Coordinates of C-alpha atoms in Angstrom, one line a residue:
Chain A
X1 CA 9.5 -64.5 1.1
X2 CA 8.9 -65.8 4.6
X3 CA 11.2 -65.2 7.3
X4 CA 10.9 -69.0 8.4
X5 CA 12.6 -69.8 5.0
X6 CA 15.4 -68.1 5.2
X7 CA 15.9 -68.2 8.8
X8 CA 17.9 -71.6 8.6
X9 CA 20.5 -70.5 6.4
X10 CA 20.6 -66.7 8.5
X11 CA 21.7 -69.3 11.8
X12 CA 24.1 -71.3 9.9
X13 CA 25.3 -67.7 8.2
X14 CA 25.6 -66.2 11.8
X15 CA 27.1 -69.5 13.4
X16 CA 29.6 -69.2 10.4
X17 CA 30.6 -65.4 11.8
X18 CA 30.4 -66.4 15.1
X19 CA 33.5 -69.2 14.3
X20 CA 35.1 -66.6 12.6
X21 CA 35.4 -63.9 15.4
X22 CA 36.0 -67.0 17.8
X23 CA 38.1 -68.8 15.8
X24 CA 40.0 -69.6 18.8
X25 CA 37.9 -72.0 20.5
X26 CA 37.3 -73.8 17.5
X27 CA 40.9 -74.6 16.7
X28 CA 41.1 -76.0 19.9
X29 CA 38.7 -78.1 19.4
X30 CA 40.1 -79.2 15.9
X31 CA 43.6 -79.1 18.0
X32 CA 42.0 -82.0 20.2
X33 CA 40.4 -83.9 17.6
X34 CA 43.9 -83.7 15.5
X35 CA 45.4 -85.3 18.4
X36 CA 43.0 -88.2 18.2
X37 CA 43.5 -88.3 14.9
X38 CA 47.6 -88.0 15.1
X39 CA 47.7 -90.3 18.1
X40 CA 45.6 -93.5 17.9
X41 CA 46.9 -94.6 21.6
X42 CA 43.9 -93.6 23.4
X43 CA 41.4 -94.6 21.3
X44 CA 43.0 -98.0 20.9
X45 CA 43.0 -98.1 24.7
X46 CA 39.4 -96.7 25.2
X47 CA 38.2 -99.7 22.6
X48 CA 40.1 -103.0 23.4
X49 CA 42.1 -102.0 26.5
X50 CA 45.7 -102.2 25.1
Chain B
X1 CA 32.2 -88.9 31.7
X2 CA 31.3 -92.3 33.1
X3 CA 27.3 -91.8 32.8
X4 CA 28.0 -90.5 29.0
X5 CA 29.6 -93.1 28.2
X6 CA 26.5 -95.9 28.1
X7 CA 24.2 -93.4 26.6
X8 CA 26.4 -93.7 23.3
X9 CA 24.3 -96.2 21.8
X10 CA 21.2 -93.8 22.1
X11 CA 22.2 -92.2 19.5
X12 CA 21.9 -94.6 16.9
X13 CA 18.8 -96.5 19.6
X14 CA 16.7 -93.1 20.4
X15 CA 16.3 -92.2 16.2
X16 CA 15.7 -95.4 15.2
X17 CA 13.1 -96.1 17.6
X18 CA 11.5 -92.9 17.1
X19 CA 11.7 -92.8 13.3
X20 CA 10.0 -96.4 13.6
X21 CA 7.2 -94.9 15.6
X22 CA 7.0 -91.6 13.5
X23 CA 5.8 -94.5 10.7
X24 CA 3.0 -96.0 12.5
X25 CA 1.6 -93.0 14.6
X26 CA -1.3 -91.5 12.9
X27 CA -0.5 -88.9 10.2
X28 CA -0.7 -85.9 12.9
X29 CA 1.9 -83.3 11.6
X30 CA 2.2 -81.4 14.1
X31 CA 3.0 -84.4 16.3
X32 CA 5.8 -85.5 13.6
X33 CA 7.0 -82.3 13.5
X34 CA 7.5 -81.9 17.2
X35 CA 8.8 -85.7 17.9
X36 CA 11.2 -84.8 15.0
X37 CA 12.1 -81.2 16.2
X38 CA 12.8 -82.6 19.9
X39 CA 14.8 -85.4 18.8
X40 CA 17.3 -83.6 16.6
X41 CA 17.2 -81.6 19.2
X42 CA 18.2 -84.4 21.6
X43 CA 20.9 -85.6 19.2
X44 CA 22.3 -81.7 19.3
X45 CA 22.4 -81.3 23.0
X46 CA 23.8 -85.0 23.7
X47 CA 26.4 -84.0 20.8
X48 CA 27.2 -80.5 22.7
X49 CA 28.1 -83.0 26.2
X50 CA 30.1 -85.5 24.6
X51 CA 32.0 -82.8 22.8
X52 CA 32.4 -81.2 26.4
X53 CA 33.3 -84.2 27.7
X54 CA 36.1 -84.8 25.1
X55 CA 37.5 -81.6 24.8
X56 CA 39.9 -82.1 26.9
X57 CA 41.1 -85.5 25.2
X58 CA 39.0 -88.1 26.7
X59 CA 37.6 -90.9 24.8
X60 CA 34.5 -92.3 26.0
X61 CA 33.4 -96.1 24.9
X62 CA 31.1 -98.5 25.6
X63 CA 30.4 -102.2 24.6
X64 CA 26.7 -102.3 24.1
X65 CA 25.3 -104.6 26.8
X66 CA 28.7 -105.4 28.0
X67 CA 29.7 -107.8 25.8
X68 CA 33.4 -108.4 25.4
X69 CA 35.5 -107.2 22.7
X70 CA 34.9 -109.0 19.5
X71 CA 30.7 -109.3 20.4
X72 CA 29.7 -106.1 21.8
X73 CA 29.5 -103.6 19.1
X74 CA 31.8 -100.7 20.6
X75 CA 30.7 -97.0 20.4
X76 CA 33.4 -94.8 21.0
X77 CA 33.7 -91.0 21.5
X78 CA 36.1 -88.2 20.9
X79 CA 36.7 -85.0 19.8
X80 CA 36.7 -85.6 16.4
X81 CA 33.6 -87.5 16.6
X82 CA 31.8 -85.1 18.6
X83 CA 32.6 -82.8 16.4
X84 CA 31.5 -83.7 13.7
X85 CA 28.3 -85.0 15.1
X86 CA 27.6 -81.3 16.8
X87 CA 28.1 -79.6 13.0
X88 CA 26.0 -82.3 11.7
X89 CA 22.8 -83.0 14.2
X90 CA 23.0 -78.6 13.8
X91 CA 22.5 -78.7 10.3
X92 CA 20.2 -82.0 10.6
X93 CA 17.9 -79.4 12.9
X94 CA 18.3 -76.5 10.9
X95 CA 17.7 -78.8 7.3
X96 CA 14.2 -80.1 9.2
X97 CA 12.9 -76.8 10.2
X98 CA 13.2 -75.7 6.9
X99 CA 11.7 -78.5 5.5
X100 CA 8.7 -77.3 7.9
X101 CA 9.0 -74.0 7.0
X102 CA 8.8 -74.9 3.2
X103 CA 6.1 -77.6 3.8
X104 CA 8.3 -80.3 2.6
X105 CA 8.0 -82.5 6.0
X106 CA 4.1 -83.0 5.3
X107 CA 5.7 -85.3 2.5
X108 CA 4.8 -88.8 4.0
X109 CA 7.3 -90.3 6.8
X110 CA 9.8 -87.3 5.9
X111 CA 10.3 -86.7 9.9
X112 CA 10.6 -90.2 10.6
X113 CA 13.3 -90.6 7.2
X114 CA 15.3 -87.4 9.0
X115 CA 15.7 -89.4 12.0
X116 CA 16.5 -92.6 10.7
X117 CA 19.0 -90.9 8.6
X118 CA 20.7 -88.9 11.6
X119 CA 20.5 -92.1 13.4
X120 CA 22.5 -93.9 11.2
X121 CA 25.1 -90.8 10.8
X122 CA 25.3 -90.9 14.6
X123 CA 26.2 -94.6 14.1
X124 CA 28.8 -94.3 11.6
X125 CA 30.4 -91.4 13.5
X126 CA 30.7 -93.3 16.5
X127 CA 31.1 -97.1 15.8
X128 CA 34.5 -98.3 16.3
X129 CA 33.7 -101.5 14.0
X130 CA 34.3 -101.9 10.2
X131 CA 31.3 -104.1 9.8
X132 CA 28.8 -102.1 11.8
X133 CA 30.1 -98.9 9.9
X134 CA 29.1 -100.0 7.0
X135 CA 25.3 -101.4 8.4
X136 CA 25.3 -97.5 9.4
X137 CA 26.2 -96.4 6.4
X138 CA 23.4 -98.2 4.9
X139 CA 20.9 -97.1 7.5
X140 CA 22.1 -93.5 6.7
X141 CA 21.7 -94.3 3.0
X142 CA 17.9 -96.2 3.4
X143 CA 16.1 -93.1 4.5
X144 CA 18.1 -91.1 2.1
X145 CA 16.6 -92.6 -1.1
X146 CA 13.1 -92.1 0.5
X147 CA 13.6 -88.8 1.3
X148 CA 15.1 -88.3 -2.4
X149 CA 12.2 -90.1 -4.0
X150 CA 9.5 -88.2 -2.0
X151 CA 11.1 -85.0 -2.7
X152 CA 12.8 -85.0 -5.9
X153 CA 12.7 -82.0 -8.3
X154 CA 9.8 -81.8 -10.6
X155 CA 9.7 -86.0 -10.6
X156 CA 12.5 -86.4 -11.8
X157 CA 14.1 -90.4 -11.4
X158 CA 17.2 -90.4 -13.3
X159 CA 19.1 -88.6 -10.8
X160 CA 17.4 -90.7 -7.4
X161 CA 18.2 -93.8 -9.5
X162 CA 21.6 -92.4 -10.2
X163 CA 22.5 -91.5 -6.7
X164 CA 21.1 -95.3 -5.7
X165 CA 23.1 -97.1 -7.8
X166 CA 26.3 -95.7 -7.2
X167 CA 25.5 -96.1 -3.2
X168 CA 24.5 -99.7 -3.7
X169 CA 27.7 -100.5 -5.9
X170 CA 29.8 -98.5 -3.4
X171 CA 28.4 -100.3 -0.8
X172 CA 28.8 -103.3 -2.2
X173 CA 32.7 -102.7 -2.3
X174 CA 33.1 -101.5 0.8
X175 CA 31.8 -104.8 2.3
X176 CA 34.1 -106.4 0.1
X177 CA 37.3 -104.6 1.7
X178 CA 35.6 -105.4 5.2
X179 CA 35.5 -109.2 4.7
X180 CA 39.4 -109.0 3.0
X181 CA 40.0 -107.4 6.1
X182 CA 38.5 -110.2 8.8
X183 CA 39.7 -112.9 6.3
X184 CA 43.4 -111.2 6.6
X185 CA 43.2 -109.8 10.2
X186 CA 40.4 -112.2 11.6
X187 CA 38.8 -108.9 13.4
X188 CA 36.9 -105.5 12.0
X189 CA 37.4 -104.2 15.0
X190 CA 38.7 -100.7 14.3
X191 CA 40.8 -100.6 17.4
X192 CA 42.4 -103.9 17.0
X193 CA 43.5 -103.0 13.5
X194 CA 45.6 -100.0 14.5
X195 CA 48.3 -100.0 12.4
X196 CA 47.5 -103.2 10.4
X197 CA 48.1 -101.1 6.9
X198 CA 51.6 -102.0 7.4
X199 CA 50.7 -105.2 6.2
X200 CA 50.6 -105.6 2.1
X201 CA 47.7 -107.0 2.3
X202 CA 45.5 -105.7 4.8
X203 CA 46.5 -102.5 3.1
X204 CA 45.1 -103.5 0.0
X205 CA 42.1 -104.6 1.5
X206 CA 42.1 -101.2 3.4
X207 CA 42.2 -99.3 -0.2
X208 CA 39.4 -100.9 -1.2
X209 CA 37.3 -99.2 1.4
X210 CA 38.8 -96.4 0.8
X211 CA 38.1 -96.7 -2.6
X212 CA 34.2 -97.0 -1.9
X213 CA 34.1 -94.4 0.6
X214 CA 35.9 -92.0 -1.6
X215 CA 32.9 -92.7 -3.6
X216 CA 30.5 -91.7 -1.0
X217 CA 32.6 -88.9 -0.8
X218 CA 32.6 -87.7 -4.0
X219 CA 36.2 -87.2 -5.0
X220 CA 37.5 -86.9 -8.6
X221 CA 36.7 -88.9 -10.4
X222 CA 34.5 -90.7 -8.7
X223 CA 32.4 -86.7 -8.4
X224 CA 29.9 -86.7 -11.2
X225 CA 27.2 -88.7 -9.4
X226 CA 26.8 -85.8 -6.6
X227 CA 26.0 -83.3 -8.6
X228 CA 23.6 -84.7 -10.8
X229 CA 21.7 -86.5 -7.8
X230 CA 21.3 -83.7 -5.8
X231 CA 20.4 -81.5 -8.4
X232 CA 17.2 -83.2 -8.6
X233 CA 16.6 -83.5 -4.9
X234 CA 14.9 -81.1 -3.3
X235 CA 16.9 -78.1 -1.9
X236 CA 16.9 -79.2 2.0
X237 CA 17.5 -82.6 1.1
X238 CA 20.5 -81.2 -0.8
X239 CA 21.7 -79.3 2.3
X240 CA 20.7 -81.9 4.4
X241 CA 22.9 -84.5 2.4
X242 CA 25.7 -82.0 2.2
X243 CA 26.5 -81.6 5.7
X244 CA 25.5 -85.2 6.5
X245 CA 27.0 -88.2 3.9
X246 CA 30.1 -86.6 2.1
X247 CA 31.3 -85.2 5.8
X248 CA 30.5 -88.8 7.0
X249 CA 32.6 -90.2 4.2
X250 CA 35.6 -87.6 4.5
X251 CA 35.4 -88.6 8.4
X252 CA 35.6 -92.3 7.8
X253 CA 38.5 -91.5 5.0
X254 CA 40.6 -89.4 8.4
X255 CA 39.9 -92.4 10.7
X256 CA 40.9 -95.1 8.4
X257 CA 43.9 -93.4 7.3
X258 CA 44.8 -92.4 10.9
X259 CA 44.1 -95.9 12.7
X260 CA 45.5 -98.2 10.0
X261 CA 47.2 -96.3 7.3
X262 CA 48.8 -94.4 10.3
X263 CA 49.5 -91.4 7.8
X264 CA 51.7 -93.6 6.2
X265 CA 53.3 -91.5 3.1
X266 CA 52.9 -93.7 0.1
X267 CA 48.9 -93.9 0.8
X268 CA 49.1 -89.6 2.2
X269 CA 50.6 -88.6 -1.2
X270 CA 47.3 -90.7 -2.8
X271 CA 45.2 -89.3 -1.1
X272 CA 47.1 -85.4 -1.5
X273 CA 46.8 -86.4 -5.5
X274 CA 43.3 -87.2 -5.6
X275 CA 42.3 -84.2 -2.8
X276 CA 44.1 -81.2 -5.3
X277 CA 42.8 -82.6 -8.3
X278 CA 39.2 -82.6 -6.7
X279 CA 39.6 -79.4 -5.6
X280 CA 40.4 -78.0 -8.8
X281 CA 37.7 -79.9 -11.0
X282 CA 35.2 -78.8 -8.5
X283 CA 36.0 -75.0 -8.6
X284 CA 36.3 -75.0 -12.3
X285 CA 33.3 -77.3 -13.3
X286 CA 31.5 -74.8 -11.3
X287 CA 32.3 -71.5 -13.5
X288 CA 30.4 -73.0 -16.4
X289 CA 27.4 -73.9 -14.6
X290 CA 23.9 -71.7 -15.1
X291 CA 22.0 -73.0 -12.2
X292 CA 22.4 -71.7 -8.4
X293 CA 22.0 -75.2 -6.8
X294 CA 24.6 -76.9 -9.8
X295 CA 27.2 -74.5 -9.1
X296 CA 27.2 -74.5 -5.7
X297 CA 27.1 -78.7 -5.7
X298 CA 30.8 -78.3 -7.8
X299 CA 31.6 -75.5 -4.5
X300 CA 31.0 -79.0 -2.2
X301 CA 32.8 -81.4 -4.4
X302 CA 36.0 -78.6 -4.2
X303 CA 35.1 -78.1 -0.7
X304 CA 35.7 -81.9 -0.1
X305 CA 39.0 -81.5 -1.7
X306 CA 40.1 -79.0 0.2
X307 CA 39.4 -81.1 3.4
X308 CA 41.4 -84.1 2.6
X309 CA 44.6 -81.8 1.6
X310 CA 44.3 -82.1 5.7
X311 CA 44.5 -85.5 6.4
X312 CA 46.8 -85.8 3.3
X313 CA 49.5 -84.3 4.5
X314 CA 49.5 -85.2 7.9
X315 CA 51.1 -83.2 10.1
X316 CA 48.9 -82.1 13.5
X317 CA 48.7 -78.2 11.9
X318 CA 47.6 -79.9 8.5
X319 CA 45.5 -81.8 10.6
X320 CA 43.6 -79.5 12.7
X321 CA 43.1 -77.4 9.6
X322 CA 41.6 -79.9 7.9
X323 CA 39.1 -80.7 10.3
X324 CA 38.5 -76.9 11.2
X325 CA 37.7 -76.9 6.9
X326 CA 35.2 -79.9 7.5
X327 CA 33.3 -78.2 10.1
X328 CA 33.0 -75.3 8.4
X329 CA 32.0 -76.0 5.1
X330 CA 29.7 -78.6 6.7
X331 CA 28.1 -74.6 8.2
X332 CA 29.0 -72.7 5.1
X333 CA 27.1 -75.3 2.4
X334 CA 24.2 -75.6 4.4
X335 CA 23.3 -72.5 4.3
X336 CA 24.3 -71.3 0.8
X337 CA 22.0 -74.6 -0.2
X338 CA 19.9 -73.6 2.1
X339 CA 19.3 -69.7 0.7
X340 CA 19.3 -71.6 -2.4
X341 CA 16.6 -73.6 -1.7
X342 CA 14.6 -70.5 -0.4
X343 CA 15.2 -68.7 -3.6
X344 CA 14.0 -72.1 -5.5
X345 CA 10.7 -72.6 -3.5
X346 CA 10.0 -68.8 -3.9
X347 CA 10.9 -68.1 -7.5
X348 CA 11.0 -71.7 -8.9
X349 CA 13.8 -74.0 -10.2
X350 CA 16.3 -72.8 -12.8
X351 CA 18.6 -70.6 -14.6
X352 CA 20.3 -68.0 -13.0
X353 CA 19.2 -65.2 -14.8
X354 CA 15.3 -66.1 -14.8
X355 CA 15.8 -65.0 -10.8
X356 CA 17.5 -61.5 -10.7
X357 CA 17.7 -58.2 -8.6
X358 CA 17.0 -60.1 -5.8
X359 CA 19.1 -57.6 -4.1
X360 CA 16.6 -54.8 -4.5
X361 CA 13.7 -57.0 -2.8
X362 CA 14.7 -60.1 -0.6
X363 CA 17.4 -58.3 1.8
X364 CA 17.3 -61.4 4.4
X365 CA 17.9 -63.7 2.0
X366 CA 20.8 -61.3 0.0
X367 CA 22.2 -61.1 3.9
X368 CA 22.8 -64.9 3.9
X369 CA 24.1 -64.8 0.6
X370 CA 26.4 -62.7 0.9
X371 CA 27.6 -64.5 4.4
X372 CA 28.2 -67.8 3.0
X373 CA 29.6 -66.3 -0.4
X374 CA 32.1 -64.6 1.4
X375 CA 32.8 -67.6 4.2
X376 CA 33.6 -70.1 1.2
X377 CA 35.8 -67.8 -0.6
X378 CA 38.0 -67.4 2.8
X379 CA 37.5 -63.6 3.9
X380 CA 37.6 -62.4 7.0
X381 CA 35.8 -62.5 9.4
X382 CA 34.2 -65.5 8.7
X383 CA 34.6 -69.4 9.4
X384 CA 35.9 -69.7 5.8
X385 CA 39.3 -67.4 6.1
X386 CA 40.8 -68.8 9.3
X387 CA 39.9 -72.3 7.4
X388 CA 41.6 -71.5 4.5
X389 CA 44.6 -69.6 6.1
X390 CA 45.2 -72.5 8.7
X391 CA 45.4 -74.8 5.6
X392 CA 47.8 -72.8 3.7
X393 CA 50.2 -72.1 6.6
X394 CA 49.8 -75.7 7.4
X395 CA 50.5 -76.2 3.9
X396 CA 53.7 -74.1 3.8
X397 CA 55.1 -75.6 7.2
X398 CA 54.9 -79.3 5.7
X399 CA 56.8 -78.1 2.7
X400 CA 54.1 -78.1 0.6
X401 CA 54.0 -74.9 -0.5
X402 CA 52.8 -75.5 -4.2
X403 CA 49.6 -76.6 -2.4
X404 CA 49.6 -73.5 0.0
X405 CA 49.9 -71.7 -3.9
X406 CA 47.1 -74.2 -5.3
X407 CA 44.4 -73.5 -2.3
X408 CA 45.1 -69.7 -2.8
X409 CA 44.3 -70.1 -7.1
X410 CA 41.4 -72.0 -6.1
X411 CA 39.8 -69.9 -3.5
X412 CA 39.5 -66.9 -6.7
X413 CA 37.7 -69.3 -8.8
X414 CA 35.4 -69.7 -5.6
X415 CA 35.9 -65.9 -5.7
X416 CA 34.8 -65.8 -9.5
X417 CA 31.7 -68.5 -8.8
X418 CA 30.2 -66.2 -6.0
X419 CA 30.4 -63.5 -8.1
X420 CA 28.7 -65.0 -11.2
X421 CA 25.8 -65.8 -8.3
X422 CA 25.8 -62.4 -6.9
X423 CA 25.8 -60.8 -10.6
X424 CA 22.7 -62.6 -11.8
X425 CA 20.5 -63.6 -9.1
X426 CA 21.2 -60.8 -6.6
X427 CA 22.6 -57.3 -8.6
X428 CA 21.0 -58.7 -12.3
X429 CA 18.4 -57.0 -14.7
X430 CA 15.0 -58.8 -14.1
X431 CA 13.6 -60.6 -17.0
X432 CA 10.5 -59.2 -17.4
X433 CA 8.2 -57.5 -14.6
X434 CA 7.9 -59.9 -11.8
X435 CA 4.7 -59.8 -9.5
X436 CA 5.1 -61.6 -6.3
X437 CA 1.5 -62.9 -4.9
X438 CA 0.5 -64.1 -1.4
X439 CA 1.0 -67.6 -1.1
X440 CA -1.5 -69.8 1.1
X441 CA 1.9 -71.3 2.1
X442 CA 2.9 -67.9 3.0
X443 CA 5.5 -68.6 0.5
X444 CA 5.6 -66.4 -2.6
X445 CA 4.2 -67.3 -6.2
X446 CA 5.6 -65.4 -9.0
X447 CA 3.7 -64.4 -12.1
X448 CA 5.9 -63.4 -14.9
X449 CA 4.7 -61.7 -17.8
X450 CA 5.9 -61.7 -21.6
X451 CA 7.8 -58.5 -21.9
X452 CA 11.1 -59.0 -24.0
X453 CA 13.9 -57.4 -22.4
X454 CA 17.6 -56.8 -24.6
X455 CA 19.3 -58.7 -22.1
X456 CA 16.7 -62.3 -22.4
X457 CA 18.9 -64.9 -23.6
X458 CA 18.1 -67.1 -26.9
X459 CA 16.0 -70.4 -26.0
X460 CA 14.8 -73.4 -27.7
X461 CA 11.2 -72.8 -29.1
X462 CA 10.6 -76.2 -28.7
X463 CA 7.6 -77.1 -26.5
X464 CA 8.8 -79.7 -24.2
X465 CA 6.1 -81.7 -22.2
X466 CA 5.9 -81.1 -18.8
X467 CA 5.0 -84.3 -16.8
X468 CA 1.6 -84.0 -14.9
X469 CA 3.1 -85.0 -11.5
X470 CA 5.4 -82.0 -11.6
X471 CA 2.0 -80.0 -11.3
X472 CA 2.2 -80.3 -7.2
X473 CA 5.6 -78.7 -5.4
X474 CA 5.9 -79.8 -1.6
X475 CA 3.6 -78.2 0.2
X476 CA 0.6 -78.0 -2.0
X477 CA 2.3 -75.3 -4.2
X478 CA 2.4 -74.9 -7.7
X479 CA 6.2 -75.1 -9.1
X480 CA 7.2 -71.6 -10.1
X481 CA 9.8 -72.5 -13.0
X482 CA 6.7 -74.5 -14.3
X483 CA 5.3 -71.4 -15.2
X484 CA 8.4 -69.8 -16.2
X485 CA 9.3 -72.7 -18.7
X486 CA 5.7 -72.7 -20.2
X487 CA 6.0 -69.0 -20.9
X488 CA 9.5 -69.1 -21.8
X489 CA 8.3 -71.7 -24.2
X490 CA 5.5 -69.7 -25.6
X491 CA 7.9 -67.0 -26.5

């Protein structure tokens, strides 16, 4: 099989270990984004100014 | 912050435009494949800076052209977003070099199809407007039935014309709920509508969007339409379509519920209803399937389950897990479909155990098996464990700890469907000697011959036809489970 086939899935395998061993910058993110989610304030403001 | 903020609509702008010219350029592949590779590329690295320029909690917007609020359409950024637009434009990238590697993209206007379609997920990830989320949706959806119909599994229409339907008629009532909502509210504008679902019936009209995106989405029992669409797609466009529309959808399902819902707990314990049950059906449906690709479609519909158990319970930890799962299974199904589809284009379509001990011969692709296999079951140290343990602790501190018990259970089905995978494709007794040839593709061709082994299941003797256009795979290669079938059928 050629390398080029399966080298997609290898990256998304190895980006899958690498959010695994840095799992801590990842939640933060998430820990961000839940905050958005959580608190609509902002991204009412950001939209229509209010 | 400021310049990112009116470069927003280039991401919807920049694909479009290209994707148009990608359709009248002359036929050059290698000029597709390099306007294609450099704009997902484009879409990644813009995605990486608005992610950077989020992280710490800003939101970037912009009305496009300045308009005020209620003309301009309004992009708007966060962290979510960008999230979820850097996990999708990487698997949009990786999807399309595969579909190079594999010769799919010399299928006509498949480059300029991938960029409308990322386009139009750009779009929906970033509007802040009902109405223009759903044009978005459809302009993610437009490229997708080309890309389906160009590349669908040994010709097969039942499943493209399955997946268009349901996608039309889901559309169709998600416009619905979006004109309840401006005759109610007088406004789609996401922003303006924050907490509105206090309201009977805005709330009602909100269901019904919810109600067509859960279809996108895929949830029970709404599910069956996934799986046999994307069965017959081909592979990339499966993984493609996995990290891409049902994400999009489960996105769309945390905003609405955030901005207008406002986790409010009639509509959360829904939504936790419908997510456990999904996740359940999903994992189970997927022990009695035969085929690689149709047991690992029943792994996303549980995946998606799993996801919404997040937003379902609402709580920031539940939350942040959730999104953490969305990301990455969003990783995690892209690759297992896309080993899957390397197995496919190698060894042709099928049943597990016409492809076995794999193991012994194809270690790079047994590597990224065994990766994602163990990342969706939830072991460490991959993505897939501190996903799964952030959802059961977040789980257990909102009370829930049935659910905590529930996403445990589930995760050894997944356990049980890996295995069944690893047993027959990867560690099984070969059925018959297989030759691998050279490939002008620099693929591999198998040639199978007749020997009987103790182990060959029963099969029909019944010759079925095999349609001439199935003749031709992507790429200029002869389908594999063609031959397979024909001598199988001979037996």
């Amino acid at each position: 099989m050629s390398g080029w086939l399966i080298l997609p899935a290898l990256i998304l395998g190895g980006v899958s270990v690498a959010l695994g061993f840095g799992a801590e910058l990842l939640v933060q993110l998430a820990e961000q984004a839940s905050a958005s989610v959580m608190d609509t304030g902002d991204y009412v403001e950001a939209v229509i100014g209010r | 912050m400021a310049v990112l903020e009116p470069l927003l609509p280039l991401f919807v702008g920049a694909p479009l435009l290209l994707g148009g010219v990608l359709f009248v350029v002359p036929r050059s592949h290698p000029l597709q494949v390099i306007i294609g590779f450099g704009s997902l590329l484009a879409v990644l690295g813009g995605a990486v800076a608005v992610l950077l320029a989020t992280a710490n909690g800003n939101v970037l917007a912009h009305q496009v052209s300045l308009w005020p609020e209620g003309i301009a359409i309004p992009f708007v950024a966060d962290a979510f977003s960008a999230l979820i637009l850097v996990a999708a434009s990487l698997v949009a990238v990786l999807s399309f070099q595969y579909m190079v590697a594999s010769g799919e993209s010399r299928s006509p206007f498949i480059p300029a199809m991938v960029l409308i379609l990322i386009g139009g997920v750009s779009g929906a990830l970033l509007t802040a407007d009902l109405f223009n989320l759903f044009v978005f949706i459809e302009v993610m959806l437009l490229p997708s039935y080309g890309l389906l119909i160009f590349l669908s599994k040994r010709g097969d229409m039942a499943g493209t014309r399955l997946y268009v339907v349901v996608n039309l008629l889901a559309s169709t009532l998600f416009l619905a709920g979006v004109g309840l909502i401006y005759a109610i509210q007088g406004t789609v504008n996401l922003a303006a509508l924050a907490g509105a679902g206090d309201d009977p019936a805005t709330a009602i009209a909100a269901a019904v969007m919810l109600a067509a995106i859960a279809v996108k989405a895929a949830v029970f029992p709404v599910h069956g339409w996934l799986t046999r669409a994307y069965a017959v797609a081909s592979p990339a466009v499966a993984a493609l379509f996995s990290g891409l529309h049902t994400k999009v959808a489960v996105y769309i399902v945390y905003r609405l519920s955030s901005v207008i819902f406002e986790g409010d707990p009639a509509w959360m314990t829904a939504i936790l209803v419908i997510a456990a049950i999904t996740l359940v059906v999903g994992a189970f449906a997927a022990l009695g399937e035969n085929d690689i690709r149709s047991l690992l479609l029943f792994q996303m519909v549980s995946g998606i389950g799993f996801i919404l158990i997040g937003i379902a319970l609402f709580t920031p930890d539940a939350v942040t897990a959730g999104i953490v799962y969305m990301v990455h299974h969003m990783v995690v199904m892209g690759s297992l479909l896309l080993t899957a589809s390397a197995i496919e284009h190698t060894y042709g379509f099928g049943l597990l155990y016409r492809v076995a001990g794999l193991r012994t011969r194809e270690w790079l692709v047994t590597a990224a098996f065994v990766i994602g296999a163990l990342s969706l079951v939830g072991l460490p140290p991959f993505s897939g464990f501190v996903a799964k343990y952030a959802l059961v602790l977040a789980s257990a501190g909102a009370g829930q700890v049935a659910i905590g018990a529930l996403l445990v259970i589930v995760s050894l089905f997944v356990l049980m469907a890996m295995m069944k995978i690893w047993a027959e494709v990867f560690n099984g007794k070969r059925h018959g000697d297989v030759e691998l040839l050279p490939h002008k593709s620099d693929c591999a061709r198998e040639r199978v011959s007749t020997t009987p082994t103790a182990s060959t299941p029963p099969r029909s003797r019944t010759r079925r036809p095999v349609p001439s256009n199935t003749a031709t795979r992507p790429g200029g290669s002869t389908g594999a489970m063609e031959t397979l079938t024909n001598i199988g059928e001979r037996e």
